[in-house]
XYZ file of C-alpha atoms in Angstrom:
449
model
C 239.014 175.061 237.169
C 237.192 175.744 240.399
C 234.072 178.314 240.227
C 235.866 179.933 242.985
C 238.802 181.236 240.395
C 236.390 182.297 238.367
C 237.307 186.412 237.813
C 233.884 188.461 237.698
C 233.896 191.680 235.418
C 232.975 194.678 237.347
C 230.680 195.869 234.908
C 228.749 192.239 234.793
C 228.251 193.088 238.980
C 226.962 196.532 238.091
C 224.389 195.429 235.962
C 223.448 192.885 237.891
C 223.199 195.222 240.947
C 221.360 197.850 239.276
C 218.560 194.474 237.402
C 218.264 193.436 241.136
C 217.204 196.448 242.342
C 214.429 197.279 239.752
C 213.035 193.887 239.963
C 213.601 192.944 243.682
C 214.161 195.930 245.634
C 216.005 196.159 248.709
C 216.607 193.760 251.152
C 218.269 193.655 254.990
C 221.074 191.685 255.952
C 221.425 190.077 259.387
C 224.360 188.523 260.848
C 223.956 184.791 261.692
C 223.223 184.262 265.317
C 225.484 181.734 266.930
C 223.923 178.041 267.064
C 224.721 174.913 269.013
C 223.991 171.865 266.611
C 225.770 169.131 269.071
C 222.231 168.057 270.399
C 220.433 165.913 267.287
C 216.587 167.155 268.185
C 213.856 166.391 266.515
C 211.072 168.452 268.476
C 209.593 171.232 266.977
C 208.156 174.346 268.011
C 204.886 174.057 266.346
C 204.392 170.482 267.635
C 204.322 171.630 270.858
C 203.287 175.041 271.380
C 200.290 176.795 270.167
C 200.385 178.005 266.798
C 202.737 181.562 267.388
C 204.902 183.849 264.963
C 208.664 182.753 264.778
C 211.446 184.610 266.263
C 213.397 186.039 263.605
C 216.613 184.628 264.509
C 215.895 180.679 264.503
C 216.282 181.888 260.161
C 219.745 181.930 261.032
C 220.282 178.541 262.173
C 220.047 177.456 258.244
C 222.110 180.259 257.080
C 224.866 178.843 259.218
C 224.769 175.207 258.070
C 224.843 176.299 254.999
C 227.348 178.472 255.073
C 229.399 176.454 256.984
C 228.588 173.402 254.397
C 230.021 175.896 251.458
C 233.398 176.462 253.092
C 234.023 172.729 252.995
C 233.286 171.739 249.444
C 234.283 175.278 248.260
C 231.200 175.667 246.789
C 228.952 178.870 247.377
C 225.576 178.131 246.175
C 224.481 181.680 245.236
C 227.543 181.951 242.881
C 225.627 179.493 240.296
C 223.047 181.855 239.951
C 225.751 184.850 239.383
C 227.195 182.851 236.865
C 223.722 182.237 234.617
C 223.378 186.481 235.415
C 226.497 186.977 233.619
C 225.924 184.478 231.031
C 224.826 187.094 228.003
C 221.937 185.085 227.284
C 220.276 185.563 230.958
C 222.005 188.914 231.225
C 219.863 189.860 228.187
C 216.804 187.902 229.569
C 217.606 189.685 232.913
C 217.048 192.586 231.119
C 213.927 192.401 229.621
C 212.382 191.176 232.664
C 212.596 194.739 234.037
C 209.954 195.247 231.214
C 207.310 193.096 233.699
C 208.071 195.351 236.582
C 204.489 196.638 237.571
C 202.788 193.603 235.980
C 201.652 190.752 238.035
C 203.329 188.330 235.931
C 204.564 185.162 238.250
C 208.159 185.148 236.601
C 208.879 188.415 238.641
C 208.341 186.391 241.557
C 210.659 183.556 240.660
C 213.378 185.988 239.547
C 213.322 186.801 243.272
C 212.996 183.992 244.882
C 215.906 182.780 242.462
C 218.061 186.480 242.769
C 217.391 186.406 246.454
C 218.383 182.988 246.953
C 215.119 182.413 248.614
C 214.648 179.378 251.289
C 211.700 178.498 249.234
C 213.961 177.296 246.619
C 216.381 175.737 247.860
C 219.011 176.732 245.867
C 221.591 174.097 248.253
C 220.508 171.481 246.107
C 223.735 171.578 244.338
C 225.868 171.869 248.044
C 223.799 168.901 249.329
C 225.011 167.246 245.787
C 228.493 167.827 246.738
C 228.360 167.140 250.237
C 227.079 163.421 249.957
C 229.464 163.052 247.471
C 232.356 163.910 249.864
C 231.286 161.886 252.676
C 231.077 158.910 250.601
C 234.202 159.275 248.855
C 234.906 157.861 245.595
C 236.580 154.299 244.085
C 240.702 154.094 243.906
C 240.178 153.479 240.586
C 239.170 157.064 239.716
C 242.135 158.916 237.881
C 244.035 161.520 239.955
C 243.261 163.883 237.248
C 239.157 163.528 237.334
C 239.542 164.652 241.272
C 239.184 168.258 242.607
C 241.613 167.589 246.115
C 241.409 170.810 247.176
C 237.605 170.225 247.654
C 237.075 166.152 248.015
C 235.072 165.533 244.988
C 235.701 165.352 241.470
C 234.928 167.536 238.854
C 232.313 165.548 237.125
C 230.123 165.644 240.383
C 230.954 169.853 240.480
C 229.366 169.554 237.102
C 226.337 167.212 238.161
C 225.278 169.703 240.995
C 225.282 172.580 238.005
C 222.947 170.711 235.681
C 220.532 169.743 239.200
C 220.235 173.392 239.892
C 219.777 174.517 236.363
C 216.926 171.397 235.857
C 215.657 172.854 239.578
C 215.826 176.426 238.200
C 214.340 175.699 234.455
C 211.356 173.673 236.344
C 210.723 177.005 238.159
C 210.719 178.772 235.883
C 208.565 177.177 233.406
C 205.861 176.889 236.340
C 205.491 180.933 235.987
C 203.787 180.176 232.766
C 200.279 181.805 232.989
C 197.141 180.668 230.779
C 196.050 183.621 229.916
C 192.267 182.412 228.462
C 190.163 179.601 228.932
C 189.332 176.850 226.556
C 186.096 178.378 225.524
C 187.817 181.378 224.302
C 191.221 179.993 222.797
C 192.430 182.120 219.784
C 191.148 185.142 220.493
C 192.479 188.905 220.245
C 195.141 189.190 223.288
C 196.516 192.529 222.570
C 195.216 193.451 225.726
C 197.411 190.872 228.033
C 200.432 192.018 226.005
C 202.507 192.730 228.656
C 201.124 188.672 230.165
C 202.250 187.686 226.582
C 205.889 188.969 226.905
C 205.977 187.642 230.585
C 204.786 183.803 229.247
C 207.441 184.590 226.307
C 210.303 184.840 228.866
C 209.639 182.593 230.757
C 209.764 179.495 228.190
C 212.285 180.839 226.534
C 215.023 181.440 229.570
C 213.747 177.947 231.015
C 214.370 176.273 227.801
C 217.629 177.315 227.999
C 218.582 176.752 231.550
C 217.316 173.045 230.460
C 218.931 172.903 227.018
C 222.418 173.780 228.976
C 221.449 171.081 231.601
C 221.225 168.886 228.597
C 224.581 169.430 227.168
C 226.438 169.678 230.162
C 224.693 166.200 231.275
C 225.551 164.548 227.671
C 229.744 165.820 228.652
C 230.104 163.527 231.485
C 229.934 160.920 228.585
C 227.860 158.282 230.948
C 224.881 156.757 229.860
C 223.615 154.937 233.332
C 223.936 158.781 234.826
C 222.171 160.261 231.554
C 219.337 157.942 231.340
C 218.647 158.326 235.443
C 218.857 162.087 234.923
C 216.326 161.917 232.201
C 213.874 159.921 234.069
C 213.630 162.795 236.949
C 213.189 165.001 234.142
C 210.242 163.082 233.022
C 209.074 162.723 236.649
C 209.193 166.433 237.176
C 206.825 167.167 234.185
C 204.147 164.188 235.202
C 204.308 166.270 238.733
C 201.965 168.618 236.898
C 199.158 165.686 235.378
C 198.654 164.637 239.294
C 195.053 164.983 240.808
C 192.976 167.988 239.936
C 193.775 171.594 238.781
C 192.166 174.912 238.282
C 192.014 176.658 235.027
C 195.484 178.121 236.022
C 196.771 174.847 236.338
C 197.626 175.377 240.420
C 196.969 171.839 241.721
C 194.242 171.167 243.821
C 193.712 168.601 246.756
C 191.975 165.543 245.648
C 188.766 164.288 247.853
C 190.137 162.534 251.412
C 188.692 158.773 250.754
C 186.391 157.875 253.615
C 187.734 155.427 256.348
C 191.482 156.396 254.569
C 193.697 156.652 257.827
C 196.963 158.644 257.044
C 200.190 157.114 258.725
C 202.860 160.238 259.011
C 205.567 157.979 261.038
C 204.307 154.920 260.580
C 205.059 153.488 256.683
C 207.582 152.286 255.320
C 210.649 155.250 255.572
C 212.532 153.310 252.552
C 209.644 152.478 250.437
C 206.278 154.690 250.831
C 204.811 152.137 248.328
C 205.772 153.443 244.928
C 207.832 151.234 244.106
C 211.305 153.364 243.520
C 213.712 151.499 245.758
C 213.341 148.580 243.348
C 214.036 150.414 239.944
C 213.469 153.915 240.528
C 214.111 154.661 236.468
C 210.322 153.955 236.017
C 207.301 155.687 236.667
C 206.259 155.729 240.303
C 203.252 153.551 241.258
C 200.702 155.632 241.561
C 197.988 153.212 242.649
C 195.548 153.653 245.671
C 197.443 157.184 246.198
C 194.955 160.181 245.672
C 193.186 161.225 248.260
C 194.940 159.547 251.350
C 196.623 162.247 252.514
C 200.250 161.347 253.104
C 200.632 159.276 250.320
C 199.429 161.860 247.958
C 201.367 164.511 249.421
C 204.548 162.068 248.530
C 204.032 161.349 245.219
C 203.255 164.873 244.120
C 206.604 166.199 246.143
C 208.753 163.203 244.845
C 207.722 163.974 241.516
C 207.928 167.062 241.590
C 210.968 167.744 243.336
C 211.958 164.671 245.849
C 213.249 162.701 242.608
C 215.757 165.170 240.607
C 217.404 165.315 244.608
C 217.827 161.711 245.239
C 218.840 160.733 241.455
C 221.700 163.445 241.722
C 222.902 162.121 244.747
C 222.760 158.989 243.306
C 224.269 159.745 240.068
C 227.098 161.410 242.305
C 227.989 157.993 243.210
C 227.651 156.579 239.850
C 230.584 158.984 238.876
C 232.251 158.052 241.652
C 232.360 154.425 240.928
C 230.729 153.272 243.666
C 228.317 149.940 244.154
C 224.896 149.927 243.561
C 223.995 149.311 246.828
C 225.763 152.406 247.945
C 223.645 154.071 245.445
C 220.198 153.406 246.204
C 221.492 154.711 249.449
C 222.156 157.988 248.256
C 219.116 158.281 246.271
C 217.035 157.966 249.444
C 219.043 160.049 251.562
C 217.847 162.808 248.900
C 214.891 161.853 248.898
C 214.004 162.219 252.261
C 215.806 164.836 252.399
C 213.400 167.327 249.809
C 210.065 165.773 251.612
C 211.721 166.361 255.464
C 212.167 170.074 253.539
C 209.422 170.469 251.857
C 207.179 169.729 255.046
C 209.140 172.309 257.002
C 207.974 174.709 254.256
C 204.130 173.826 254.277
C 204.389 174.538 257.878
C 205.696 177.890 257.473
C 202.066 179.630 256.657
C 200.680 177.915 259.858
C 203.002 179.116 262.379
C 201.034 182.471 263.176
C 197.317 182.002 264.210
C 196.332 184.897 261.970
C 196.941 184.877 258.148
C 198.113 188.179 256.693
C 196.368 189.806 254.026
C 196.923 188.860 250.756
C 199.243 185.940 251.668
C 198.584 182.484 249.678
C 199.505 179.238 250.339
C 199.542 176.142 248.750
C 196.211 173.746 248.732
C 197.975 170.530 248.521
C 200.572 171.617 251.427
C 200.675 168.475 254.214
C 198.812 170.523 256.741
C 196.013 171.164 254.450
C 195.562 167.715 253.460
C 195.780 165.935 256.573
C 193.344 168.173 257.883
C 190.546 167.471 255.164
C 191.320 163.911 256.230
C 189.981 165.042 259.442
C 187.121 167.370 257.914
C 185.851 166.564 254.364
C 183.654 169.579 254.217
C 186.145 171.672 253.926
C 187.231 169.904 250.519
C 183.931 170.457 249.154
C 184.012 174.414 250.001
C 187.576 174.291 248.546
C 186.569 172.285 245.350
C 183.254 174.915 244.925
C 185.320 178.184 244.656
C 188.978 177.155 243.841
C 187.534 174.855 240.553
C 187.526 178.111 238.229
C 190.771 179.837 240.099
C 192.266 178.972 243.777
C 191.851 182.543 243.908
C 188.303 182.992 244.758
C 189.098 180.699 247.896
C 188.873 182.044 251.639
C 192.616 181.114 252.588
C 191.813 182.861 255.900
C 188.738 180.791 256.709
C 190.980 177.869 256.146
C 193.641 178.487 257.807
C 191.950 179.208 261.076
C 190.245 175.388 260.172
C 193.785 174.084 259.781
C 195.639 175.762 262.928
C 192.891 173.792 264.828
C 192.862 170.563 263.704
C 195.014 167.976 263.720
C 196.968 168.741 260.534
C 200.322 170.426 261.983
C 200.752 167.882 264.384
C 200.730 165.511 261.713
C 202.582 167.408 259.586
C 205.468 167.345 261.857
C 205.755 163.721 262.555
C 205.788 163.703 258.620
C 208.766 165.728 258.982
C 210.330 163.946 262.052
C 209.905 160.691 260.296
C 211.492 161.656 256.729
C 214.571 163.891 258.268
C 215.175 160.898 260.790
C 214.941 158.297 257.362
C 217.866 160.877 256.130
C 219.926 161.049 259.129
C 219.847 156.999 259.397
C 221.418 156.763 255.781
C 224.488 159.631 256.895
C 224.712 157.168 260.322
C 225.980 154.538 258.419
C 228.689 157.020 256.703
C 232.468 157.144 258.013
C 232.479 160.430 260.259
C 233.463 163.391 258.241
C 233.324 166.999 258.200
C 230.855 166.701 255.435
C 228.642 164.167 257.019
C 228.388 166.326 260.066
C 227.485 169.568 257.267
C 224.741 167.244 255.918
C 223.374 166.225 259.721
C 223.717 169.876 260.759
C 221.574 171.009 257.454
C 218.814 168.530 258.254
C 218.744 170.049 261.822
C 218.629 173.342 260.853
C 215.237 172.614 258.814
C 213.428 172.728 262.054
C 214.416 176.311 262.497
C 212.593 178.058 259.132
């Protein structure tokens, strides 16, 4: 049955309205700004401009890809996270998050960012799933019953894209666990952090779920070649978190830039990047000669960590559509590409105003960050001093007036040129479709956040 058909008690939207609102607040709609996507561009703002705040609007250029993207697979993306809300198990654990309200626990923030359906999290992972798997079509051998024709995919792939957003979502989650004492002081009275306690409770528990269901709805499709490639980005996703060094708090840390290491945004390899996963991308990446060269590191932990659960669903898409491996390997780095081309439009978010606000954070081992500690290793060793005990007690505004004067953004977006253009080459060699040109429009759109 398609989600779409799916009849929503009113009650189920009235709690959900009213756990929104305690734990999120209020937010402003805008209405999408019309957007000509004809022109395939690559140049972006911050490349060549000084560093300045981004008109509002250019937001809207994603909203409309991917809104337009959800009309043709019939497929909004928000209305998987509705569904887990009206699940009773996350209804109730929507419920006692609004216990945590006025703590600082972390899981407040990813109930937002997941509620919301924040950019950050790219909650399209399951459209993009869908998409790819309508513009490649599937074998004639496929029963007429397995296929969804009202959408252009079959249901098996519908279900795929569920368990890659609930695997996304459960990884999120989990990452809102907070350590809430240091070795030295392990087993001692917490009473204190009680409301911390509750918070870390939560959050295993609801992600454990979300990855339990993944599990089970996985083991349904009854195919082992998709199972066991699922399972190895679930494996990938958790050695994300044993790369390079970490605070106490476990936030990752940028390892020390090797002297005379030259980074090469747009100039390796797009298929290959040296770890080995176009060959058999079941096992571990090759992680050798990767920390501290900038781009290469950046990769790894971003493949790992997210890169790989995107490419093996598009890939398993295809494996449940019956077609050949070749076709495959295409899809898996298609997805690929796609999360790093993403995830670099994110790291340059922070950057794009030449004065940090107050209080704002952002991540250490972003691509503009790194590639500038290529260019000045003291830096590292002021972040490594004061971020070693908590990333914290580190000037972010001292650094980012370093990085919005280096060479690190400009790098940064060739990194992104050179990974969206790897993705668009993969869609070139697709028949033209409406949901090839979603997919192409998407991956132009990233240039506008």
């Amino acid at each position: 049955m398609s989600l779409s058909r799916i009849c929503i008690p009113q009650s189920h939207l009235r709690m959900v309205s009213k756990i929104s609102s305690a734990v999120l607040g209020s937010a402003t709609g805008h209405r999408p700004s019309e957007v000509n996507l004809r022109t395939v561009s690559f140049t972006s703002s911050v490349c060549d401009q000084p560093a300045t705040a981004k008109p509002v609007q250019k937001q809207h250029n994603w909203n409309r890809a991917v809104s337009e993207a959800e009309k043709i697979v019939g497929y909004p993306t928000s209305f998987l996270s509705l569904r887990w809300l009206l699940s009773d198990e996350i209804a109730n654990v929507a419920l006692h998050l609004r216990k945590l309200v006025g703590s600082n626990h972390p899981l407040l923030k990813t109930a937002k960012i997941l509620i919301y359906n924040g950019k950050n999290n790219m909650q399209a992972w399951g459209l993009i799933v869908l998409l790819i798997s309508k513009a490649v079509g599937h074998a004639p051998s496929i029963p007429d019953m397995e296929q969804d024709k009202s959408a252009g995919v079959l249901h098996s792939q519908r279900a795929l894209a569920e368990v890659t957003e609930m695997i996304r979502t459960a990884s999120l989650v989990h990452q809102g666990l907070v350590n809430l004492q240091p070795l030295a002081n392990s087993g001692n009275e917490l009473s204190s952090d009680s409301e911390m306690i509750f918070g870390n409770k939560i959050a295993l528990l609801s992600g454990d779920y979300l990855l339990g269901s993944s599990v089970a709805k996985l083991s349904d499709l009854n195919n082992q070649e998709l199972i066991e490639l699922m399972s190895s980005s679930v494996r990938d996703l958790a050695e994300s978190n044993f790369i390079g060094d970490r605070d106490m708090q476990n936030n990752p840390l940028p390892s020390n830039p090797k002297l005379g290491s030259t980074s090469s945004a747009g100039q390796s390899n797009n298929d290959d990047l040296g770890f080995e996963d176009v060959e058999d991308n079941i096992q571990s990446l090759n992680i050798e000669n990767v920390l501290g060269n900038p781009e290469r590191e950046w990769s790894l932990r971003h493949i790992l960590s997210a890169g790989s659960l995107l490419g093996k669903s598009c890939q398993g898409a295809l494996i449940l559509a019956g077609q050949p491996v070749k076709l495959q390997k295409q899809a898996y780095l298609f997805g690929k590409h796609l999360s790093l081309a993403w995830q670099a439009c994110i790291d340059m978010e922070p950057f794009s105003s030449p004065n940090l606000s107050p209080g704002v954070r952002f991540s250490l081992i972003s691509a503009p960050v790194m590639f500038h500690l290529e260019h000045d290793p003291t830096l590292y060793e002021e972040i490594i001093k004061m971020g070693r005990e908590s990333v914290d007690n580190i000037d972010y505004v001292k650094i980012h007036s370093e990085v919005i004067k280096g060479p690190g953004l400009e790098k940064t977006c060739n990194l992104q040129k050179k990974h969206s253009l790897a993705a668009m080459a993969v869609l070139n060699e697709l028949p033209p479709s409406d949901a090839r040109t979603a997919l192409q429009n998407i991956i132009l759109a990233m240039e506008d956040l």
